[in-house]
């Protein structure tokens, strides 16, 4: 073999995995920062309900309907976004999504009618945020990691809570001191600021830089782009829908969304304000939930690598349900120790359900797990959207949120039972109808 031939052969082989920190951890770090930047838009809806009601005279039900459109599209877009990432690459899809979020949030500054809120915040921000949903984190984890998947899933899931921690106090201060419009502009700028990081630093697959996935024993070639993203997304849904575990996972995650994004994130601030608590104090409590959410979600990822995911889900939902039943008794004009205990307890459980849910999707559906999780996430957001709307409607009709807190607690108890009856199945088993 000539020297030239040997050099050509060597160039065609994947680069050996370096001894230093694996590139996968840098990709995970960029993903973490991206989700933090995009989390600004998720911090704002609960802060807008009272200001928009005062400025435009729109009912809380109308404003909550726009939030519910946002939440529903956030979920329904996710499975298609996962398939689009397989077709066009992660960074292209995410960069476009962040730009759409910025446009939608920025346009709200000039709105004068409720239908514009539906269009800008509901449709545009909903579509953009759906492409930045947890299916993004699942896709990155599946491609770049073979080991530590549960831990990485927990860390990336916690990024949204970290963004909430960063943006909520700032946005609530802006809303209270300078009106809601500067807060909307801040959200738009935060989304745009992340785009260069995504485009320059994020990579679609380990093979792009000649590496094995973290923890893999063999080099994994980059798969060819998958055409027909929409068709594949629907095909995967139809196959998964013939299995019992899919409906149990979708049902439990719908309740998860109803009891977090739909209820607490959207209505906690106005509910606390109803009891005389200042908006900034209530928003700060939500930010504290974000602090403990980071701890709880990362810990949940660590637990998921070591314990049975079904039992973890059952424990998480049961504890969440109990905490929600006590919340109406804790709301008061000032922050007191029992409320702080609730915030810590609830924060640890906020999205601790994500790592075991992703693990169960991976166990049940193998290579299609990211898309299946996208559909499961869609159910999460449909549940969130329904409760976001019903919560605002209940407040208009009954003058209180108490009924919604109690109903959500009961739903969490049902989710705990549903998690326990999910059947185990090897990853290699084909999708088939199960009892």
PDB file of N, CA and C in Angstrom, residues 46-47 49-50 60 264-275 282 395 401:
ATOM      1  N   UNK A  46     -48.424  33.430  32.399  1.00  0.00           N
ATOM      2  CA  UNK A  46     -49.067  33.645  33.688  1.00  0.00           C
ATOM      3  C   UNK A  46     -48.977  35.086  34.171  1.00  0.00           C
ATOM      4  N   UNK A  47     -47.964  35.817  33.664  1.00  0.00           N
ATOM      5  CA  UNK A  47     -47.805  37.215  34.053  1.00  0.00           C
ATOM      6  C   UNK A  47     -48.674  38.150  33.216  1.00  0.00           C
ATOM      7  N   UNK A  49     -51.979  37.581  32.195  1.00  0.00           N
ATOM      8  CA  UNK A  49     -53.436  37.462  32.330  1.00  0.00           C
ATOM      9  C   UNK A  49     -54.052  38.719  32.932  1.00  0.00           C
ATOM     10  N   UNK A  50     -53.562  39.164  34.081  1.00  0.00           N
ATOM     11  CA  UNK A  50     -54.131  40.359  34.712  1.00  0.00           C
ATOM     12  C   UNK A  50     -53.847  41.639  33.924  1.00  0.00           C
ATOM     13  N   UNK A  60     -60.655  36.668  31.388  1.00  0.00           N
ATOM     14  CA  UNK A  60     -59.577  35.714  31.661  1.00  0.00           C
ATOM     15  C   UNK A  60     -59.744  34.442  30.834  1.00  0.00           C
ATOM     16  N   UNK A 264     -50.405  25.330  37.219  1.00  0.00           N
ATOM     17  CA  UNK A 264     -49.542  26.114  38.104  1.00  0.00           C
ATOM     18  C   UNK A 264     -48.813  27.211  37.340  1.00  0.00           C
ATOM     19  N   UNK A 265     -48.200  26.875  36.197  1.00  0.00           N
ATOM     20  CA  UNK A 265     -47.437  27.893  35.484  1.00  0.00           C
ATOM     21  C   UNK A 265     -48.331  29.001  34.936  1.00  0.00           C
ATOM     22  N   UNK A 266     -49.551  28.656  34.510  1.00  0.00           N
ATOM     23  CA  UNK A 266     -50.451  29.656  33.938  1.00  0.00           C
ATOM     24  C   UNK A 266     -51.240  30.412  34.998  1.00  0.00           C
ATOM     25  N   UNK A 267     -51.692  29.727  36.045  1.00  0.00           N
ATOM     26  CA  UNK A 267     -52.675  30.332  36.953  1.00  0.00           C
ATOM     27  C   UNK A 267     -52.185  30.546  38.377  1.00  0.00           C
ATOM     28  N   UNK A 268     -50.972  30.110  38.722  1.00  0.00           N
ATOM     29  CA  UNK A 268     -50.532  30.295  40.102  1.00  0.00           C
ATOM     30  C   UNK A 268     -50.408  31.771  40.450  1.00  0.00           C
ATOM     31  N   UNK A 269     -49.795  32.567  39.562  1.00  0.00           N
ATOM     32  CA  UNK A 269     -49.595  33.989  39.869  1.00  0.00           C
ATOM     33  C   UNK A 269     -50.933  34.715  40.036  1.00  0.00           C
ATOM     34  N   UNK A 270     -51.883  34.606  39.084  1.00  0.00           N
ATOM     35  CA  UNK A 270     -53.178  35.288  39.318  1.00  0.00           C
ATOM     36  C   UNK A 270     -53.945  34.719  40.505  1.00  0.00           C
ATOM     37  N   UNK A 271     -53.807  33.413  40.786  1.00  0.00           N
ATOM     38  CA  UNK A 271     -54.494  32.833  41.947  1.00  0.00           C
ATOM     39  C   UNK A 271     -53.932  33.399  43.244  1.00  0.00           C
ATOM     40  N   UNK A 272     -52.614  33.498  43.319  1.00  0.00           N
ATOM     41  CA  UNK A 272     -51.997  34.076  44.517  1.00  0.00           C
ATOM     42  C   UNK A 272     -52.356  35.551  44.643  1.00  0.00           C
ATOM     43  N   UNK A 273     -52.424  36.245  43.515  1.00  0.00           N
ATOM     44  CA  UNK A 273     -52.794  37.664  43.537  1.00  0.00           C
ATOM     45  C   UNK A 273     -54.228  37.847  44.010  1.00  0.00           C
ATOM     46  N   UNK A 274     -55.099  36.891  43.695  1.00  0.00           N
ATOM     47  CA  UNK A 274     -56.475  36.927  44.200  1.00  0.00           C
ATOM     48  C   UNK A 274     -56.513  36.940  45.722  1.00  0.00           C
ATOM     49  N   UNK A 275     -55.516  36.305  46.343  1.00  0.00           N
ATOM     50  CA  UNK A 275     -55.457  36.239  47.808  1.00  0.00           C
ATOM     51  C   UNK A 275     -54.643  37.388  48.401  1.00  0.00           C
ATOM     52  N   UNK A 282     -45.397  36.381  43.982  1.00  0.00           N
ATOM     53  CA  UNK A 282     -45.890  35.131  43.416  1.00  0.00           C
ATOM     54  C   UNK A 282     -44.983  34.638  42.300  1.00  0.00           C
ATOM     55  N   UNK A 395     -62.309  30.511  36.992  1.00  0.00           N
ATOM     56  CA  UNK A 395     -62.112  31.756  37.745  1.00  0.00           C
ATOM     57  C   UNK A 395     -63.184  32.785  37.382  1.00  0.00           C
ATOM     58  N   UNK A 401     -60.114  29.665  42.142  1.00  0.00           N
ATOM     59  CA  UNK A 401     -59.456  28.550  41.468  1.00  0.00           C
ATOM     60  C   UNK A 401     -59.531  27.238  42.261  1.00  0.00           C
TER      61      UNK A 401
END
